[in-house]
Every structure is written in structure tokens, then in C-alpha cells.
């Protein structure tokens, strides 16, 4: 009645490993280059149907599909589920006899190492089946903990890269919740060493592994930059696929990928499952070189990688003020709603200003200088249709010549201008759009003279929502700089050059209302 799998037996009715499927695009066609190659993943040491008692007031027994991997016992709602409803740590576990009823034979698993419960009541429909499970669990309990994640070749492995500082430290509370479904080894707090270690650890399993980045847009950029470092070392044979669980304030990347505007406590199992099965979207990445020259002619260069947008003007000044306040007084920024309120406060504080882009800046697209409308107070160079928490600057209406319809993977950027906070608010409401200025592959934004559009007050700019301040003393990301700077001129000349860098593969679920919609 049994056949051997990895040295263990499977009862009749337990299925073996099925051939892996190929990832598909959202239109149902096969993703190019998506054929899965053999990896180091292994089938479970034992799998099959068992009954499990609920941890609730009503002690009913539910039928679940179980899979054993080393010291991890995973159970799924269905046999074809990709994400476990629960990963049980059975290291050091003991097995005791349970009741025998007309329906099933029960046994109790004591789990001293498990984070959720100290015991689990399980059951099977026949004696031989139960004896095999008991023996397998007892043998696994004496093993050392798994050092690497293990999953069946027929299932997509999901590794969560969690920024515990994101979302008013929402990420910290999320770590244990995700471990419930993915296990200890598949959840990494990237504040300790960054995403690089986790990416490197799974470099040989990329054909069967996706990474879920839990954080804001900056965290996504961080993961992609660490990916570049690993590729430069020649350690990767292919690019991994990234999904996003939005924990930041704006979450423009997640909005573009239909992953929602912010996680606010929704059930994790369908979100994690979607991250393993949803189609993908290609997204251009860009190199941004910000070159500065002070009044004495001293030059410096700061390099960035961009996925979302670059902007210069009043909006970057608002972002910088918000950033400085949050870094110096984190106790005022406890959740996403309060963060947005603070952002509005800084926006209202910039209703008036002397920053005149049309007089102070020039924009060149593919070697041709663009005409900037009068009274424009900010220039944005955008790669995605979401800006500053959901504003579609380019607009949804048809794009007429000389412009083409924007796409995230067309190798093109769009350049737009906005007139101030009120204009931005109407864009956010969908009433208006920004002024379309240019579209192309190579963008140069520069000040026309030393001092820039807002003479003697320095220049604010931002890359993917991370704001910076530039003045005569150089390029600053020190949030306390303005409080201690010496009096004197802040004149500076600035040139920003933006060119194509690479293309990333990101998970783009079909939009569904109610998921991470905050």
C-alpha cells in the first residue's frame, strides 16, 4: 500500500510531486525565459491528508494537506496550495497517543519550539497511516533546524524581505505573522545586513523562488540595488522576481503593480498566495547622476538608481521637510494616516514660494531643449503612473502626438510640470493633470545660473521619494543640517542626468478591491 519517497512511505491516496508549471503573463501567455530549471529544492519527506483540531473554543477537526520538510511540518487548506496555512516547528517535539473514535485515530504532538502553540492534536483515518506520520514526526524532531528554506519543486518558494522600520514600525509586528505561513528561514528582517544576504542565499533557487519585499518604495529600491551588487559579482544566472507588500506612506510602486496603497491588517494567506501565482510586469530602472558646482567652481557628483520618479522644486521641499521631521521626531509618526496628515501640513506651508522653474531651470530630452510653461514650480521626471501617494501626473486621457502612450517597460521617461500644492491636490483627485513637457530616453535637468530658481536658498530634489537638499556646501541628507549651517550664501549650480540602467521583473496581481487598499 506504500511507495518510497525520500526514504519514507506515502499511504495510498497521497500524491507525489507533480511537474512544475511555467509562470504566465497576465494575458495568459507564457512568460519569455520563464522555463523552470532544476534547483536544489526537494519534495517533502512525507505528505498527505490529516485532520487537525482548531485552536479555538469549538474543538472541531478540519481536514488539511500536510507536508513534512525537516523540522517544519506545514499544512495547507488544499493539496495544490502554494502557501501554508501554518508552518509548525517540530524541533524537539514529542508524540503521544490520542483517542480512537469511529471516524479517526488521533495523536498529540507536543511542540516546545513552536511560536504559536505548545501542542497540536492531529488524526488520520487508518492505523497504518497514523503510525507512519508519528514515526516521521519523531524522526524529524531529533534533527537540527533547517538552515535553508526547503519546498517542493511543484511549489513556488516565497522569501519575505521585511523592513521592520517601515510603516511606523509596522514591519516589526508583521515578521511573526508572516513566519506563521512561510517558516523561520523564509522571513528576513533586512535592517540587519540588508537584502543582499537573503538574495545570495537563494541564488541557486531563483527559478523556483520569488521575493516579497515588505516595506515602502525605498525598501524596494534597496532590494534592487543589492541585486545589482550581487550581479556585479557574477553570482546570479538570472534575475529574481519581486513582489511588494506596501508598508510605506506613498507606496507608488505598489500602486502601479496593483498591490495596493498600503497594508492595513488584511489576511495574509491570500496576499502571500497571490505573490507566488500572479503574473509579472517588467519595469525600467534608471541611473540618476546629480552634479553640483558651488560658487567657487568646486564640483561633486552623487549617483542614484531610480524606479519611480525624480523631481525638483516645491514638492521635493515638502518631502524634505516631512522627512526631517519624521527622522528627528519619530514619535509623531505612528501610522500611515498620521504620516499623510503631516505631509498635508508641509504642503500647505508651501502654498506660496519664489521657486520659478520656467525662469531657473532648463530641461533637455534626447538632446532637445523643452519649453517649460510659465509659473511652473516643480519638474517631475516619471517612470510610473503613480506619484506622491497615487497621483497620475501624466493623466489617463489619450496621449496625442508628439507623445506616445507611457509604459513601465518602454525605455522612456515622461517629463511634467506642476504649479503648486493646490494643483497637485486636483491631480490627486483626478480633476486635472500635470503639464506634459517632454518624453524620451535621456533627460537632463539643470539650473540656468549659479543660485538656481530660488536664489540664495539652495535647491531641493528627490529620487523615488527620498528627498535631498543641495547648497554651496554640497549635497546633504543630514536631517539636522539646516539647524547648524553657517550663515552665508547658499548658491549652487546643479545638473541632473538620467539614463536607462536595467529592467526589473515584478509581480503584478490583477487588481482586486479590498486588498491593501488603504
XYZ file of C-alpha atoms in Angstrom:
518
model
C 0.000 0.000 0.000
C 3.022 2.333 0.108
C 5.739 3.568 -2.210
C 9.086 5.068 -1.119
C 9.745 8.802 -1.315
C 12.963 10.170 0.215
C 13.243 7.096 2.389
C 9.708 7.419 3.772
C 6.461 5.805 2.781
C 3.349 7.504 1.458
C -0.069 5.979 2.075
C -2.331 5.215 -0.817
C -4.107 8.414 -1.823
C -1.107 10.628 -1.009
C 0.177 12.250 -4.126
C 3.778 12.583 -5.188
C 5.436 15.595 -6.772
C 3.835 16.969 -9.915
C 5.789 18.567 -12.772
C 6.344 22.300 -12.261
C 4.231 24.728 -14.158
C 5.529 27.675 -16.144
C 4.826 31.248 -14.994
C 2.401 33.071 -17.222
C 1.820 36.674 -18.175
C -1.381 38.330 -17.069
C -2.834 37.799 -20.560
C -2.337 34.031 -20.195
C 0.676 33.717 -22.494
C 3.911 32.153 -21.323
C 6.462 34.493 -19.745
C 9.573 34.534 -22.010
C 12.565 32.812 -20.468
C 10.401 31.550 -17.608
C 11.114 27.813 -18.014
C 11.978 26.420 -14.618
C 15.336 24.717 -14.400
C 16.321 22.086 -11.813
C 17.171 23.622 -8.445
C 18.207 22.398 -5.029
C 14.614 22.276 -3.803
C 13.366 18.833 -2.731
C 9.991 17.121 -2.399
C 8.579 16.729 1.105
C 9.806 13.806 3.175
C 6.169 12.882 3.723
C 2.849 14.343 2.616
C -0.828 13.515 2.820
C -4.183 14.328 4.385
C -4.560 14.564 8.161
C -7.141 16.032 10.497
C -6.163 18.922 12.780
C -8.071 20.283 15.747
C -8.750 24.021 15.699
C -7.152 26.244 18.352
C -10.475 27.815 19.285
C -13.417 27.438 21.646
C -15.044 24.998 19.203
C -12.724 21.969 19.072
C -13.669 20.716 15.615
C -11.292 18.723 13.401
C -10.526 20.100 9.945
C -9.045 18.062 7.117
C -5.788 19.600 5.885
C -2.993 18.665 3.489
C 0.285 18.177 5.423
C 3.879 18.240 4.173
C 6.977 17.471 6.231
C 10.293 19.234 5.474
C 12.989 18.545 8.053
C 11.880 20.186 11.300
C 8.994 22.016 9.606
C 5.529 20.488 9.398
C 3.396 22.542 7.047
C -0.319 22.231 6.458
C -2.373 23.680 3.617
C -6.078 24.309 3.132
C -5.889 22.435 -0.183
C -3.455 19.992 -1.734
C -2.494 22.435 -4.504
C -1.958 25.385 -2.133
C 1.313 27.270 -2.575
C 1.387 28.932 0.854
C 0.930 27.025 4.088
C -1.898 27.967 6.407
C 0.631 27.249 9.160
C 4.265 26.182 9.466
C 4.781 24.203 12.702
C 8.251 23.986 14.211
C 8.569 20.389 15.416
C 12.171 20.511 16.604
C 12.275 18.668 19.949
C 8.632 17.610 19.564
C 7.198 14.520 21.239
C 4.270 12.410 20.081
C 1.610 10.973 22.407
C -1.288 8.625 21.824
C -4.707 10.157 21.464
C -8.295 8.998 21.297
C -9.519 6.455 18.788
C -13.011 7.138 17.513
C -15.175 5.656 14.818
C -14.049 8.441 12.474
C -10.296 8.701 13.099
C -7.249 7.779 15.164
C -5.869 10.799 16.987
C -2.374 11.640 18.269
C -0.971 14.649 20.126
C 2.217 16.453 19.019
C 3.894 18.471 21.800
C 5.843 21.358 20.221
C 8.184 23.155 22.684
C 9.938 25.101 19.884
C 6.836 26.348 18.073
C 5.995 30.029 18.381
C 2.206 29.720 18.147
C 1.150 26.677 20.179
C 2.658 24.114 22.540
C 0.636 21.207 21.175
C -1.360 20.111 18.130
C -3.997 17.387 18.053
C -3.865 15.515 14.744
C -5.633 12.447 13.387
C -5.783 10.026 10.497
C -8.358 7.666 9.040
C -6.406 4.419 9.413
C -3.926 2.951 11.867
C -1.084 2.371 9.398
C -1.249 5.959 8.164
C -1.106 7.379 11.687
C 1.847 5.164 12.632
C 3.857 6.387 9.664
C 3.161 10.043 10.464
C 4.092 9.544 14.116
C 7.353 7.865 13.177
C 8.194 10.573 10.633
C 7.479 13.413 13.079
C 9.515 11.762 15.865
C 12.453 11.254 13.495
C 12.286 14.852 12.265
C 12.012 16.234 15.806
C 15.505 14.989 16.638
C 17.094 16.768 13.662
C 18.866 20.108 13.727
C 16.762 23.052 12.492
C 16.704 23.682 8.765
C 19.305 26.251 7.819
C 17.817 26.880 4.394
C 14.264 27.083 3.159
C 13.002 23.887 1.541
C 9.966 23.450 -0.650
C 8.651 21.053 -3.253
C 9.632 21.616 -6.918
C 5.924 21.915 -7.759
C 5.506 24.905 -5.419
C 6.918 28.400 -5.784
C 9.112 29.268 -2.810
C 8.389 32.692 -1.283
C 11.005 34.569 0.757
C 9.864 37.712 2.630
C 12.323 40.615 2.930
C 10.794 42.732 5.720
C 11.900 46.251 6.644
C 10.967 46.295 10.330
C 11.241 50.111 10.382
C 8.634 50.665 7.656
C 5.114 51.893 8.292
C 5.713 53.295 11.784
C 7.491 50.002 12.593
C 4.507 48.094 11.207
C 7.052 45.783 9.635
C 8.293 44.616 13.045
C 4.870 43.269 14.027
C 4.423 41.709 10.591
C 7.517 39.479 10.831
C 5.986 36.906 13.197
C 2.701 36.894 11.284
C 4.445 36.050 8.027
C 6.611 33.390 9.697
C 3.375 31.598 10.560
C 2.899 30.936 6.828
C 6.456 30.859 5.458
C 8.535 29.490 8.336
C 11.580 30.880 10.131
C 14.041 30.624 7.241
C 11.866 32.379 4.687
C 11.375 35.628 6.618
C 14.304 38.058 6.870
C 14.466 41.385 8.718
C 16.619 43.360 6.291
C 17.515 46.072 8.783
C 20.222 43.603 9.830
C 22.563 43.346 6.849
C 20.165 44.372 4.103
C 18.501 42.230 1.404
C 21.829 41.089 -0.065
C 22.357 38.134 2.289
C 18.909 36.658 1.580
C 19.252 37.166 -2.181
C 22.652 35.481 -2.157
C 21.405 32.561 -0.051
C 18.791 31.706 -2.706
C 20.905 32.434 -5.789
C 20.746 28.788 -6.922
C 16.953 28.530 -6.484
C 15.771 31.577 -8.429
C 13.855 29.519 -10.980
C 11.587 28.379 -8.146
C 11.759 31.376 -5.774
C 10.088 34.759 -5.538
C 10.926 37.531 -3.064
C 8.253 39.527 -1.249
C 9.558 42.985 -0.309
C 7.638 44.257 2.725
C 8.225 47.989 3.041
C 7.916 51.277 1.207
C 9.250 52.314 -2.188
C 12.677 52.925 -0.671
C 12.816 49.315 0.533
C 12.025 48.051 -2.982
C 14.824 50.224 -4.356
C 17.159 48.905 -1.650
C 16.472 45.296 -2.676
C 17.048 46.105 -6.358
C 20.324 47.898 -5.595
C 21.570 44.912 -3.594
C 20.571 42.751 -6.556
C 22.871 44.860 -8.752
C 25.768 44.290 -6.341
C 25.284 40.520 -6.498
C 25.074 40.592 -10.295
C 28.296 42.606 -10.472
C 29.977 39.764 -8.562
C 28.739 37.269 -11.153
C 26.767 35.255 -8.585
C 23.404 35.246 -10.375
C 22.472 33.338 -13.505
C 19.087 35.067 -13.820
C 17.132 37.933 -12.336
C 14.768 37.108 -9.461
C 11.127 38.144 -9.358
C 9.987 40.589 -6.667
C 6.511 41.089 -5.209
C 5.620 44.045 -2.967
C 3.645 44.243 0.289
C 3.311 48.025 0.817
C 4.164 49.345 4.281
C 5.336 52.873 3.436
C 3.476 56.173 3.187
C 3.150 56.787 -0.571
C 3.700 53.240 -1.904
C 3.700 54.387 -5.530
C 5.492 51.268 -6.758
C 2.886 49.008 -5.118
C 0.025 51.099 -6.545
C 1.487 50.729 -10.041
C 1.723 46.953 -9.588
C -1.897 46.714 -8.288
C -0.579 45.634 -4.879
C -2.486 48.417 -3.106
C -1.733 51.689 -1.379
C -0.808 50.217 1.991
C -1.208 47.092 4.088
C -3.638 47.617 6.970
C -4.130 44.214 8.550
C -5.787 42.192 5.780
C -5.494 38.396 5.901
C -2.002 37.418 4.823
C -2.658 33.985 3.325
C -4.370 35.223 0.114
C -1.812 38.034 -0.257
C 1.133 35.640 0.082
C -0.500 33.123 -2.227
C -1.079 35.821 -4.825
C 2.600 36.778 -4.628
C 3.546 33.267 -5.775
C 0.980 32.814 -8.550
C 0.257 36.250 -10.070
C 1.669 37.384 -13.391
C 4.641 39.680 -13.754
C 5.346 43.149 -15.103
C 8.631 44.448 -16.472
C 9.828 47.801 -15.165
C 12.633 50.040 -16.374
C 15.242 51.224 -13.895
C 17.265 54.394 -14.380
C 20.625 55.886 -13.415
C 20.448 59.380 -11.932
C 23.644 61.440 -11.665
C 23.272 64.709 -9.716
C 26.243 67.007 -10.374
C 26.760 70.149 -8.306
C 29.087 73.153 -8.607
C 29.344 75.817 -5.928
C 30.176 79.493 -6.354
C 33.918 78.775 -6.244
C 33.678 76.173 -9.007
C 34.093 73.088 -6.792
C 32.278 70.127 -8.367
C 30.799 66.921 -6.911
C 28.669 64.034 -8.208
C 26.078 61.884 -6.415
C 24.726 58.762 -8.173
C 21.359 57.078 -7.611
C 19.201 54.343 -9.112
C 15.573 55.242 -9.817
C 12.429 53.190 -10.426
C 9.616 55.680 -9.830
C 10.487 59.341 -10.369
C 12.839 62.268 -9.893
C 11.585 65.735 -9.055
C 12.972 69.168 -8.285
C 11.067 72.100 -6.819
C 8.444 72.791 -4.179
C 7.268 69.150 -3.956
C 10.778 67.993 -3.052
C 10.922 70.764 -0.449
C 7.703 69.451 1.090
C 9.100 65.905 1.076
C 12.345 67.102 2.685
C 10.517 68.947 5.467
C 8.398 65.857 6.163
C 11.482 63.622 6.134
C 13.424 65.835 8.561
C 10.503 65.996 10.981
C 9.985 62.219 10.902
C 13.681 61.482 11.472
C 14.083 63.941 14.346
C 10.687 63.216 15.989
C 9.656 59.633 15.103
C 7.163 59.626 17.968
C 4.916 61.926 15.888
C 4.672 59.399 13.019
C 2.944 56.305 14.362
C 0.876 55.179 11.365
C 0.151 55.872 7.709
C -2.853 58.157 8.369
C -0.847 60.434 10.678
C 2.021 60.456 8.180
C -0.304 61.670 5.429
C -1.659 64.392 7.721
C 1.877 65.649 8.390
C 2.540 65.622 4.654
C -0.525 67.792 4.095
C 0.704 70.234 6.752
C 4.012 70.700 4.949
C 2.196 71.002 1.637
C 0.007 73.837 2.934
C 3.143 75.527 4.238
C 4.380 75.791 0.649
C 1.324 77.353 -0.964
C 3.437 80.381 -1.744
C 7.053 80.412 -2.863
C 9.609 82.012 -5.158
C 10.825 78.800 -6.830
C 10.153 79.525 -10.529
C 11.155 76.570 -12.683
C 10.447 78.259 -16.001
C 12.966 81.011 -15.200
C 15.533 78.984 -13.278
C 15.746 75.533 -14.923
C 16.289 74.054 -18.348
C 15.113 70.582 -19.415
C 16.694 68.689 -22.307
C 15.135 65.485 -23.672
C 17.210 63.383 -26.079
C 19.349 66.434 -26.874
C 16.464 68.847 -27.494
C 15.609 71.637 -25.027
C 11.978 71.666 -23.935
C 9.699 74.642 -23.393
C 8.649 74.966 -19.745
C 5.274 76.691 -19.155
C 5.399 79.920 -17.116
C 4.950 79.763 -13.317
C 5.715 76.042 -13.077
C 7.075 75.387 -9.558
C 8.205 71.762 -9.873
C 9.524 69.466 -12.562
C 9.000 65.699 -12.300
C 10.612 63.005 -14.452
C 8.356 59.949 -14.079
C 8.654 56.245 -14.908
C 5.366 55.025 -13.372
C 1.768 56.353 -13.332
C 1.710 56.963 -9.565
C 3.336 59.868 -7.767
C 3.352 61.014 -4.146
C 0.732 58.517 -2.986
C -1.328 57.859 -6.110
C -1.344 60.999 -8.290
C -1.281 60.235 -12.021
C 0.721 63.224 -13.238
C 0.643 62.304 -16.927
C -3.111 61.736 -16.834
C -5.357 58.961 -18.122
C -6.667 60.694 -21.240
C -5.349 59.711 -24.662
C -1.794 60.696 -25.404
C -1.589 62.705 -28.625
C 1.491 63.232 -30.827
C 4.312 64.020 -30.367
C 3.956 61.856 -27.216
C 3.499 58.085 -27.011
C 1.352 56.208 -24.524
C 3.575 55.640 -21.440
C 4.520 52.154 -20.241
C 6.765 50.974 -17.430
C 8.989 48.978 -19.793
C 9.167 51.162 -22.921
C 12.632 52.574 -22.171
C 11.108 56.073 -21.990
C 10.554 58.689 -19.289
C 7.917 61.411 -19.126
C 8.655 64.995 -18.013
C 5.853 67.056 -16.461
C 5.407 70.319 -14.567
C 3.151 71.259 -11.636
C 2.162 74.673 -10.264
C 1.917 74.113 -6.517
C 0.085 72.211 -3.754
C -3.405 73.158 -4.968
C -2.629 71.934 -8.471
C -1.197 68.708 -7.035
C -4.355 68.204 -4.953
C -6.574 68.475 -8.033
C -4.339 65.937 -9.802
C -4.686 63.579 -6.841
C -8.470 63.970 -7.085
C -8.362 63.141 -10.807
C -9.731 66.534 -11.823
C -6.610 67.788 -13.606
C -3.240 66.527 -14.776
C 0.259 67.980 -14.851
C 1.539 69.876 -17.879
C 3.230 67.498 -20.301
C 6.666 68.820 -21.188
C 8.637 66.007 -22.811
C 9.184 62.284 -23.314
C 12.400 60.465 -24.117
C 15.290 58.186 -23.157
C 17.895 60.662 -21.926
C 16.866 63.518 -19.642
C 19.000 66.443 -18.440
C 17.683 68.961 -15.901
C 19.980 71.850 -14.997
C 19.980 75.278 -13.387
C 20.498 78.134 -15.831
C 22.789 80.030 -13.465
C 24.526 79.712 -10.100
C 21.855 80.124 -7.466
C 19.105 78.252 -9.300
C 15.404 79.114 -9.462
C 15.242 80.152 -5.788
C 18.362 82.283 -5.458
C 20.362 82.048 -2.214
C 18.055 79.391 -0.711
C 19.540 76.160 -2.056
C 17.750 73.512 -4.101
C 15.536 70.599 -3.041
C 15.200 67.434 -5.122
C 14.044 63.847 -4.570
C 14.650 60.401 -6.064
C 11.880 57.824 -5.567
C 10.501 59.832 -2.661
C 13.862 60.162 -0.860
C 14.466 63.936 -0.561
C 17.773 65.827 -0.527
C 18.993 69.399 -0.119
C 21.809 70.956 -2.160
C 23.579 74.230 -1.388
C 27.010 75.878 -1.593
C 28.424 73.336 0.885
C 27.385 70.346 -1.242
C 24.809 67.589 -1.239
C 23.041 66.905 2.071
C 20.953 64.104 3.527
C 21.665 65.102 7.146
C 18.242 66.000 8.540
C 19.815 68.409 11.078
C 21.946 70.262 8.547
C 19.731 73.339 8.236
C 19.798 73.835 12.012
C 23.575 74.031 12.184
C 24.625 75.507 8.838
C 26.642 78.711 8.938
C 25.154 81.912 7.659
C 26.131 82.947 4.162
C 25.397 82.312 0.512
C 23.816 79.011 -0.474
C 24.308 79.485 -4.228
C 24.846 76.294 -6.212
C 24.663 75.149 -9.827
C 23.084 71.748 -10.401
C 22.847 69.323 -13.352
C 20.829 66.088 -13.274
C 21.439 63.427 -15.923
C 19.033 60.448 -16.186
C 19.773 57.408 -18.384
C 18.486 53.839 -18.680
C 20.100 51.290 -16.344
C 18.277 47.923 -16.334
C 14.878 46.204 -16.285
C 13.355 44.529 -13.214
C 10.710 41.787 -13.080
C 7.957 42.483 -10.556
C 4.778 40.666 -9.567
C 1.658 42.490 -10.750
C -1.548 40.906 -9.384
C -4.877 41.550 -11.052
C -6.461 44.495 -9.217
C -8.865 43.330 -6.518
C -10.788 45.703 -4.242
C -10.210 45.406 -0.522
C -6.604 44.188 -0.590
C -4.100 46.634 0.838
C -6.330 49.470 -0.303
C -5.541 51.980 2.445
